[in-house]
PDB file of C-alpha atoms and ligand atoms in Angstrom:
ATOM      1  CA  UNK X   1     -19.589   9.905   6.208  1.00 77.00           C
ATOM      2  CA  UNK X   2     -20.278   6.764   4.590  1.00 90.00           C
ATOM      3  CA  UNK X   3     -17.159   5.590   2.579  1.00 94.00           C
ATOM      4  CA  UNK X   4     -17.731   4.733  -0.861  1.00 96.00           C
ATOM      5  CA  UNK X   5     -15.831   1.543  -2.672  1.00 97.00           C
ATOM      6  CA  UNK X   6     -15.470   1.031  -6.214  1.00 97.00           C
ATOM      7  CA  UNK X   7     -15.427  -2.901  -6.997  1.00 98.00           C
ATOM      8  CA  UNK X   8     -13.801  -3.525 -10.254  1.00 98.00           C
ATOM      9  CA  UNK X   9     -14.145  -7.332 -10.929  1.00 97.00           C
ATOM     10  CA  UNK X  10     -15.355  -9.117 -13.978  1.00 96.00           C
ATOM     11  CA  UNK X  11     -16.404 -12.466 -12.113  1.00 95.00           C
ATOM     12  CA  UNK X  12     -19.862 -11.323 -11.208  1.00 95.00           C
ATOM     13  CA  UNK X  13     -20.117 -13.924  -8.322  1.00 96.00           C
ATOM     14  CA  UNK X  14     -17.273 -12.625  -6.634  1.00 96.00           C
ATOM     15  CA  UNK X  15     -18.335  -8.800  -7.324  1.00 97.00           C
ATOM     16  CA  UNK X  16     -21.520  -9.568  -5.642  1.00 97.00           C
ATOM     17  CA  UNK X  17     -20.080 -11.106  -2.792  1.00 96.00           C
ATOM     18  CA  UNK X  18     -17.414  -8.756  -2.002  1.00 98.00           C
ATOM     19  CA  UNK X  19     -20.406  -5.903  -2.732  1.00 97.00           C
ATOM     20  CA  UNK X  20     -22.930  -7.367  -0.133  1.00 97.00           C
ATOM     21  CA  UNK X  21     -20.063  -7.882   2.253  1.00 97.00           C
ATOM     22  CA  UNK X  22     -19.185  -4.096   2.074  1.00 97.00           C
ATOM     23  CA  UNK X  23     -22.876  -3.145   2.330  1.00 96.00           C
ATOM     24  CA  UNK X  24     -23.009  -5.206   5.312  1.00 96.00           C
ATOM     25  CA  UNK X  25     -20.147  -3.277   6.846  1.00 95.00           C
ATOM     26  CA  UNK X  26     -21.776  -0.033   6.141  1.00 95.00           C
ATOM     27  CA  UNK X  27     -20.129   1.001   3.170  1.00 96.00           C
ATOM     28  CA  UNK X  28     -21.503   2.329  -0.094  1.00 96.00           C
ATOM     29  CA  UNK X  29     -20.319   0.068  -3.131  1.00 97.00           C
ATOM     30  CA  UNK X  30     -20.481   0.214  -6.908  1.00 96.00           C
ATOM     31  CA  UNK X  31     -19.505  -2.728  -9.003  1.00 97.00           C
ATOM     32  CA  UNK X  32     -17.910  -2.437 -12.719  1.00 97.00           C
ATOM     33  CA  UNK X  33     -16.641  -5.369 -14.704  1.00 96.00           C
ATOM     34  CA  UNK X  34     -14.010  -4.018 -16.892  1.00 95.00           C
ATOM     35  CA  UNK X  35     -11.182  -1.535 -16.953  1.00 95.00           C
ATOM     36  CA  UNK X  36     -12.671   1.419 -19.086  1.00 94.00           C
ATOM     37  CA  UNK X  37     -15.768   1.311 -17.092  1.00 95.00           C
ATOM     38  CA  UNK X  38     -13.658   1.660 -14.025  1.00 96.00           C
ATOM     39  CA  UNK X  39     -11.807   4.516 -15.219  1.00 94.00           C
ATOM     40  CA  UNK X  40     -15.139   6.299 -16.138  1.00 94.00           C
ATOM     41  CA  UNK X  41     -16.439   5.269 -12.529  1.00 95.00           C
ATOM     42  CA  UNK X  42     -13.471   6.480 -10.959  1.00 94.00           C
ATOM     43  CA  UNK X  43     -13.376   9.786 -12.405  1.00 91.00           C
ATOM     44  CA  UNK X  44     -17.321  10.322 -12.158  1.00 92.00           C
ATOM     45  CA  UNK X  45     -17.915   8.805  -8.640  1.00 90.00           C
ATOM     46  CA  UNK X  46     -14.444   9.647  -6.916  1.00 90.00           C
ATOM     47  CA  UNK X  47     -14.614   6.621  -4.869  1.00 94.00           C
ATOM     48  CA  UNK X  48     -12.705   6.488  -1.358  1.00 93.00           C
ATOM     49  CA  UNK X  49     -11.013   3.407  -2.091  1.00 96.00           C
ATOM     50  CA  UNK X  50     -10.810   0.716  -5.069  1.00 97.00           C
ATOM     51  CA  UNK X  51     -11.050  -2.916  -4.758  1.00 98.00           C
ATOM     52  CA  UNK X  52      -9.282  -3.826  -8.586  1.00 97.00           C
ATOM     53  CA  UNK X  53      -9.154  -7.301 -10.005  1.00 95.00           C
ATOM     54  CA  UNK X  54      -5.941  -8.036 -11.643  1.00 92.00           C
ATOM     55  CA  UNK X  55      -7.168  -9.941 -14.790  1.00 90.00           C
ATOM     56  CA  UNK X  56      -9.964  -7.946 -16.405  1.00 92.00           C
ATOM     57  CA  UNK X  57     -11.359  -8.097 -19.979  1.00 89.00           C
ATOM     58  CA  UNK X  58     -10.216  -5.270 -22.033  1.00 84.00           C
ATOM     59  CA  UNK X  59      -7.970  -2.950 -20.213  1.00 90.00           C
ATOM     60  CA  UNK X  60      -5.990  -5.028 -17.743  1.00 91.00           C
ATOM     61  CA  UNK X  61      -6.267  -4.771 -13.693  1.00 93.00           C
ATOM     62  CA  UNK X  62      -2.659  -3.271 -13.857  1.00 92.00           C
ATOM     63  CA  UNK X  63      -3.235  -0.644 -16.442  1.00 93.00           C
ATOM     64  CA  UNK X  64      -5.873   0.580 -14.374  1.00 95.00           C
ATOM     65  CA  UNK X  65      -4.063   1.231 -11.544  1.00 93.00           C
ATOM     66  CA  UNK X  66      -1.493   2.839 -13.672  1.00 91.00           C
ATOM     67  CA  UNK X  67      -3.901   5.339 -14.774  1.00 91.00           C
ATOM     68  CA  UNK X  68      -5.645   5.951 -11.525  1.00 91.00           C
ATOM     69  CA  UNK X  69      -1.958   6.571 -10.018  1.00 86.00           C
ATOM     70  CA  UNK X  70      -1.135   9.172 -12.448  1.00 82.00           C
ATOM     71  CA  UNK X  71      -3.562  11.380 -11.095  1.00 78.00           C
ATOM     72  CA  UNK X  72      -4.684  10.202  -7.560  1.00 78.00           C
ATOM     73  CA  UNK X  73      -3.725   8.842  -3.953  1.00 77.00           C
ATOM     74  CA  UNK X  74      -7.041   6.979  -3.624  1.00 87.00           C
ATOM     75  CA  UNK X  75      -6.304   3.584  -1.869  1.00 89.00           C
ATOM     76  CA  UNK X  76      -5.959   0.688  -3.937  1.00 92.00           C
ATOM     77  CA  UNK X  77      -6.328  -3.077  -2.992  1.00 94.00           C
ATOM     78  CA  UNK X  78      -5.691  -5.530  -6.082  1.00 93.00           C
ATOM     79  CA  UNK X  79      -7.051  -8.823  -6.342  1.00 93.00           C
ATOM     80  CA  UNK X  80      -4.641 -11.513  -7.605  1.00 87.00           C
ATOM     81  CA  UNK X  81      -4.944 -15.015  -8.502  1.00 81.00           C
ATOM     82  CA  UNK X  82      -2.634 -17.355  -6.357  1.00 66.00           C
ATOM     83  CA  UNK X  83      -0.394 -18.413  -9.558  1.00 66.00           C
ATOM     84  CA  UNK X  84       0.246 -14.363 -10.394  1.00 63.00           C
ATOM     85  CA  UNK X  85       2.493 -14.186  -7.292  1.00 62.00           C
ATOM     86  CA  UNK X  86       5.036 -12.292  -9.290  1.00 71.00           C
ATOM     87  CA  UNK X  87       2.205  -9.784  -9.930  1.00 71.00           C
ATOM     88  CA  UNK X  88       1.597  -8.536  -6.366  1.00 72.00           C
ATOM     89  CA  UNK X  89       5.594  -6.860  -6.502  1.00 74.00           C
ATOM     90  CA  UNK X  90       4.188  -5.313  -9.656  1.00 78.00           C
ATOM     91  CA  UNK X  91       1.137  -4.032  -8.321  1.00 81.00           C
ATOM     92  CA  UNK X  92       3.156  -2.439  -5.745  1.00 79.00           C
ATOM     93  CA  UNK X  93       5.328  -0.746  -8.015  1.00 77.00           C
ATOM     94  CA  UNK X  94       2.240   0.594  -9.778  1.00 81.00           C
ATOM     95  CA  UNK X  95       1.124   2.302  -6.452  1.00 82.00           C
ATOM     96  CA  UNK X  96      -1.232  -0.637  -5.133  1.00 87.00           C
ATOM     97  CA  UNK X  97      -1.697  -0.057  -1.365  1.00 86.00           C
ATOM     98  CA  UNK X  98      -2.348  -3.761  -0.440  1.00 87.00           C
ATOM     99  CA  UNK X  99      -3.105  -6.952  -2.049  1.00 86.00           C
ATOM    100  CA  UNK X 100      -5.419 -10.263  -1.414  1.00 89.00           C
ATOM    101  CA  UNK X 101      -4.871 -13.255  -3.265  1.00 87.00           C
ATOM    102  CA  UNK X 102      -7.670 -15.247  -4.373  1.00 89.00           C
ATOM    103  CA  UNK X 103      -9.406 -17.467  -2.944  1.00 89.00           C
ATOM    104  CA  UNK X 104      -9.735 -15.127   0.049  1.00 92.00           C
ATOM    105  CA  UNK X 105     -12.121 -14.895   2.928  1.00 92.00           C
ATOM    106  CA  UNK X 106     -14.430 -12.077   3.023  1.00 94.00           C
ATOM    107  CA  UNK X 107     -13.482 -11.397   6.749  1.00 91.00           C
ATOM    108  CA  UNK X 108      -9.792 -10.710   5.546  1.00 90.00           C
ATOM    109  CA  UNK X 109     -10.423  -8.522   3.035  1.00 94.00           C
ATOM    110  CA  UNK X 110     -12.892  -6.351   5.255  1.00 94.00           C
ATOM    111  CA  UNK X 111     -10.076  -6.293   7.912  1.00 90.00           C
ATOM    112  CA  UNK X 112      -7.666  -4.944   4.979  1.00 90.00           C
ATOM    113  CA  UNK X 113     -10.222  -2.626   3.652  1.00 93.00           C
ATOM    114  CA  UNK X 114     -10.866  -0.969   7.432  1.00 89.00           C
ATOM    115  CA  UNK X 115      -7.179  -0.917   7.879  1.00 85.00           C
ATOM    116  CA  UNK X 116      -6.728   0.949   4.680  1.00 85.00           C
ATOM    117  CA  UNK X 117      -9.110   3.587   5.773  1.00 85.00           C
ATOM    118  CA  UNK X 118      -7.672   3.934   9.403  1.00 78.00           C
ATOM    119  CA  UNK X 119      -4.176   4.225   8.426  1.00 68.00           C
ATOM    120  CA  UNK X 120      -4.654   7.472   6.585  1.00 52.00           C
ATOM    121  CA  UNK X 121      -4.041  10.415   7.894  1.00 48.00           C
ATOM    122  CA  UNK X 122      -1.312   9.641  10.286  1.00 46.00           C
ATOM    123  CA  UNK X 123      -1.376  11.674  13.460  1.00 45.00           C
ATOM    124  CA  UNK X 124       2.047  12.529  14.775  1.00 42.00           C
ATOM    125  CA  UNK X 125       3.276  15.359  17.079  1.00 50.00           C
ATOM    126  CA  UNK X 126       6.399  15.853  15.091  1.00 62.00           C
ATOM    127  CA  UNK X 127       5.633  18.005  11.945  1.00 78.00           C
ATOM    128  CA  UNK X 128       8.969  17.033  10.233  1.00 84.00           C
ATOM    129  CA  UNK X 129      11.547  14.201  10.333  1.00 85.00           C
ATOM    130  CA  UNK X 130      15.005  14.899   8.844  1.00 87.00           C
ATOM    131  CA  UNK X 131      17.856  12.881   8.246  1.00 89.00           C
ATOM    132  CA  UNK X 132      21.069  14.348   6.216  1.00 89.00           C
ATOM    133  CA  UNK X 133      19.483  14.448   2.779  1.00 92.00           C
ATOM    134  CA  UNK X 134      16.189  12.840   3.739  1.00 94.00           C
ATOM    135  CA  UNK X 135      13.001  15.256   4.770  1.00 94.00           C
ATOM    136  CA  UNK X 136       9.830  13.737   5.670  1.00 93.00           C
ATOM    137  CA  UNK X 137       7.021  16.195   6.030  1.00 91.00           C
ATOM    138  CA  UNK X 138       4.586  14.595   8.135  1.00 86.00           C
ATOM    139  CA  UNK X 139       1.310  16.554   7.750  1.00 81.00           C
ATOM    140  CA  UNK X 140       1.611  17.056   3.861  1.00 85.00           C
ATOM    141  CA  UNK X 141       2.642  13.191   3.611  1.00 88.00           C
ATOM    142  CA  UNK X 142       5.725  14.291   1.538  1.00 92.00           C
ATOM    143  CA  UNK X 143       9.050  12.659   1.348  1.00 95.00           C
ATOM    144  CA  UNK X 144      12.002  14.903  -0.128  1.00 96.00           C
ATOM    145  CA  UNK X 145      15.704  14.021  -0.761  1.00 95.00           C
ATOM    146  CA  UNK X 146      18.079  17.012  -1.068  1.00 93.00           C
ATOM    147  CA  UNK X 147      14.927  19.024  -1.361  1.00 93.00           C
ATOM    148  CA  UNK X 148      13.443  17.413  -4.236  1.00 95.00           C
ATOM    149  CA  UNK X 149       9.952  15.612  -3.669  1.00 95.00           C
ATOM    150  CA  UNK X 150       9.445  12.040  -4.290  1.00 94.00           C
ATOM    151  CA  UNK X 151       6.535  10.142  -5.221  1.00 90.00           C
ATOM    152  CA  UNK X 152       5.636   7.494  -2.557  1.00 90.00           C
ATOM    153  CA  UNK X 153       2.412   5.100  -2.187  1.00 88.00           C
ATOM    154  CA  UNK X 154       0.700   5.358   1.193  1.00 86.00           C
ATOM    155  CA  UNK X 155       2.118   2.456   2.113  1.00 89.00           C
ATOM    156  CA  UNK X 156       5.663   3.450   1.570  1.00 92.00           C
ATOM    157  CA  UNK X 157       5.381   6.155   3.440  1.00 93.00           C
ATOM    158  CA  UNK X 158       4.032   4.639   6.365  1.00 92.00           C
ATOM    159  CA  UNK X 159       6.409   2.321   6.675  1.00 94.00           C
ATOM    160  CA  UNK X 160       9.222   5.269   6.308  1.00 95.00           C
ATOM    161  CA  UNK X 161       7.554   7.281   8.691  1.00 93.00           C
ATOM    162  CA  UNK X 162       7.335   4.578  11.379  1.00 91.00           C
ATOM    163  CA  UNK X 163      11.016   3.523  11.037  1.00 93.00           C
ATOM    164  CA  UNK X 164      12.127   7.016  10.644  1.00 92.00           C
ATOM    165  CA  UNK X 165      10.517   8.234  13.767  1.00 87.00           C
ATOM    166  CA  UNK X 166      12.078   5.414  15.980  1.00 85.00           C
ATOM    167  CA  UNK X 167      15.570   5.559  14.869  1.00 86.00           C
ATOM    168  CA  UNK X 168      17.748   2.798  15.948  1.00 86.00           C
ATOM    169  CA  UNK X 169      14.743   0.503  16.791  1.00 87.00           C
ATOM    170  CA  UNK X 170      14.747  -2.828  15.072  1.00 90.00           C
ATOM    171  CA  UNK X 171      11.004  -4.062  14.042  1.00 90.00           C
ATOM    172  CA  UNK X 172      10.361  -6.942  12.893  1.00 90.00           C
ATOM    173  CA  UNK X 173       8.265  -7.704   9.702  1.00 90.00           C
ATOM    174  CA  UNK X 174       5.069  -8.899  11.652  1.00 86.00           C
ATOM    175  CA  UNK X 175       5.197  -5.670  13.764  1.00 86.00           C
ATOM    176  CA  UNK X 176       5.912  -3.709  10.500  1.00 90.00           C
ATOM    177  CA  UNK X 177       2.588  -5.634   9.326  1.00 87.00           C
ATOM    178  CA  UNK X 178       0.527  -4.822  12.516  1.00 83.00           C
ATOM    179  CA  UNK X 179       1.629  -1.527  12.899  1.00 84.00           C
ATOM    180  CA  UNK X 180       1.350  -0.314   9.321  1.00 87.00           C
ATOM    181  CA  UNK X 181      -1.422  -2.616   7.504  1.00 82.00           C
ATOM    182  CA  UNK X 182      -2.877  -3.021  10.672  1.00 77.00           C
ATOM    183  CA  UNK X 183      -2.886  -6.879  10.757  1.00 72.00           C
ATOM    184  CA  UNK X 184      -0.588  -9.579  10.302  1.00 67.00           C
ATOM    185  CA  UNK X 185      -1.581 -12.424   8.428  1.00 67.00           C
ATOM    186  CA  UNK X 186       0.746 -15.707   7.927  1.00 67.00           C
ATOM    187  CA  UNK X 187       3.002 -15.350   4.648  1.00 69.00           C
ATOM    188  CA  UNK X 188       2.861 -11.780   4.057  1.00 78.00           C
ATOM    189  CA  UNK X 189       5.937 -10.771   5.488  1.00 81.00           C
ATOM    190  CA  UNK X 190       7.173 -10.428   1.992  1.00 84.00           C
ATOM    191  CA  UNK X 191       5.156  -7.451   1.381  1.00 86.00           C
ATOM    192  CA  UNK X 192       7.124  -6.035   3.865  1.00 91.00           C
ATOM    193  CA  UNK X 193      10.281  -6.693   1.835  1.00 93.00           C
ATOM    194  CA  UNK X 194       8.857  -5.301  -1.195  1.00 91.00           C
ATOM    195  CA  UNK X 195       7.785  -2.096   0.439  1.00 92.00           C
ATOM    196  CA  UNK X 196      11.313  -1.795   1.891  1.00 96.00           C
ATOM    197  CA  UNK X 197      13.269  -2.300  -1.461  1.00 95.00           C
ATOM    198  CA  UNK X 198      11.081   0.156  -3.526  1.00 93.00           C
ATOM    199  CA  UNK X 199      11.802   2.601  -0.518  1.00 95.00           C
ATOM    200  CA  UNK X 200      15.683   2.207  -0.877  1.00 97.00           C
ATOM    201  CA  UNK X 201      15.252   2.576  -4.666  1.00 95.00           C
ATOM    202  CA  UNK X 202      13.814   5.793  -4.111  1.00 95.00           C
ATOM    203  CA  UNK X 203      15.618   7.185  -1.022  1.00 96.00           C
ATOM    204  CA  UNK X 204      19.136   5.543  -0.977  1.00 95.00           C
ATOM    205  CA  UNK X 205      21.793   6.717  -3.025  1.00 93.00           C
ATOM    206  CA  UNK X 206      22.810   2.910  -3.363  1.00 94.00           C
ATOM    207  CA  UNK X 207      20.013   0.564  -2.901  1.00 94.00           C
ATOM    208  CA  UNK X 208      22.365  -2.081  -2.344  1.00 93.00           C
ATOM    209  CA  UNK X 209      24.131  -0.108   0.468  1.00 94.00           C
ATOM    210  CA  UNK X 210      21.547   1.521   2.542  1.00 95.00           C
ATOM    211  CA  UNK X 211      22.066   4.270   4.421  1.00 92.00           C
ATOM    212  CA  UNK X 212      18.782   4.856   5.776  1.00 95.00           C
ATOM    213  CA  UNK X 213      16.894   1.749   6.394  1.00 96.00           C
ATOM    214  CA  UNK X 214      19.130  -1.180   7.514  1.00 95.00           C
ATOM    215  CA  UNK X 215      18.311  -4.982   7.220  1.00 95.00           C
ATOM    216  CA  UNK X 216      18.495  -6.735  10.577  1.00 91.00           C
ATOM    217  CA  UNK X 217      19.188 -10.196   9.332  1.00 90.00           C
ATOM    218  CA  UNK X 218      16.708 -12.617  10.811  1.00 86.00           C
ATOM    219  CA  UNK X 219      14.465  -9.908  12.213  1.00 89.00           C
ATOM    220  CA  UNK X 220      13.451  -7.401  10.350  1.00 92.00           C
ATOM    221  CA  UNK X 221      14.603  -3.594   9.872  1.00 96.00           C
ATOM    222  CA  UNK X 222      15.533  -0.376  11.499  1.00 94.00           C
ATOM    223  CA  UNK X 223      16.188   3.029  10.542  1.00 94.00           C
ATOM    224  CA  UNK X 224      19.649   3.884  11.170  1.00 89.00           C
ATOM    225  CA  UNK X 225      20.731   5.902  14.321  1.00 77.00           C
ATOM    226  CA  UNK X 226      21.032   9.778  14.219  1.00 62.00           C
ATOM    227  CA  UNK X 227      24.880   9.717  14.799  1.00 51.00           C
ATOM    228  CA  UNK X 228      25.454   6.475  12.426  1.00 43.00           C
TER     229      UNK X 228
HETATM  230 CA1   CA R   1     -10.823 -11.422 -13.552  1.00 80.79          CA
END
């Protein structure tokens, strides 16, 4: 089935370039230019993925993201300007799955979109992964702490599942980017740190003294050994 992508971008030139690139890749794409239209199109067309410009007239991109996330897990890729780097952290907090900084190459954008589609659903042999208070139900893509369900984004879930499925194995940031995001562009290692910080806030009793995801200084992260 053809994947439907909603482009929310007020810069008509960028929107048209992105739309044309998506169509060339075999996607169906619709463009809207402001936040309110985006929410209408999101509800009416139920796209398979949303490309969301951060800076929009009227309703800001971050508010659109917040609204979308209240009811849905459709992957969202946020477009940000280079001087809005702090906003990428904010975008992840609101549940964005990935972001691209303007100016971007169409090739990079297409790689990322395809990888977002590839990522879900994760096929695993193990139906659940359990460590003390933490339980991951793979098929349902649920994370529970003490039996209580947590809200996780697709990316947070994939990072946690990969680490927890390989306890004691050290993953470099580059390897995590490769395996979870499906690509590794230079300079995006910080995205990994942001995701881990977000996860720790959700799953750890004390995020500053993490018991599940340990930092391996100068390398990356590992999930603690079952005995540890
Ligand atoms: Ca804009």
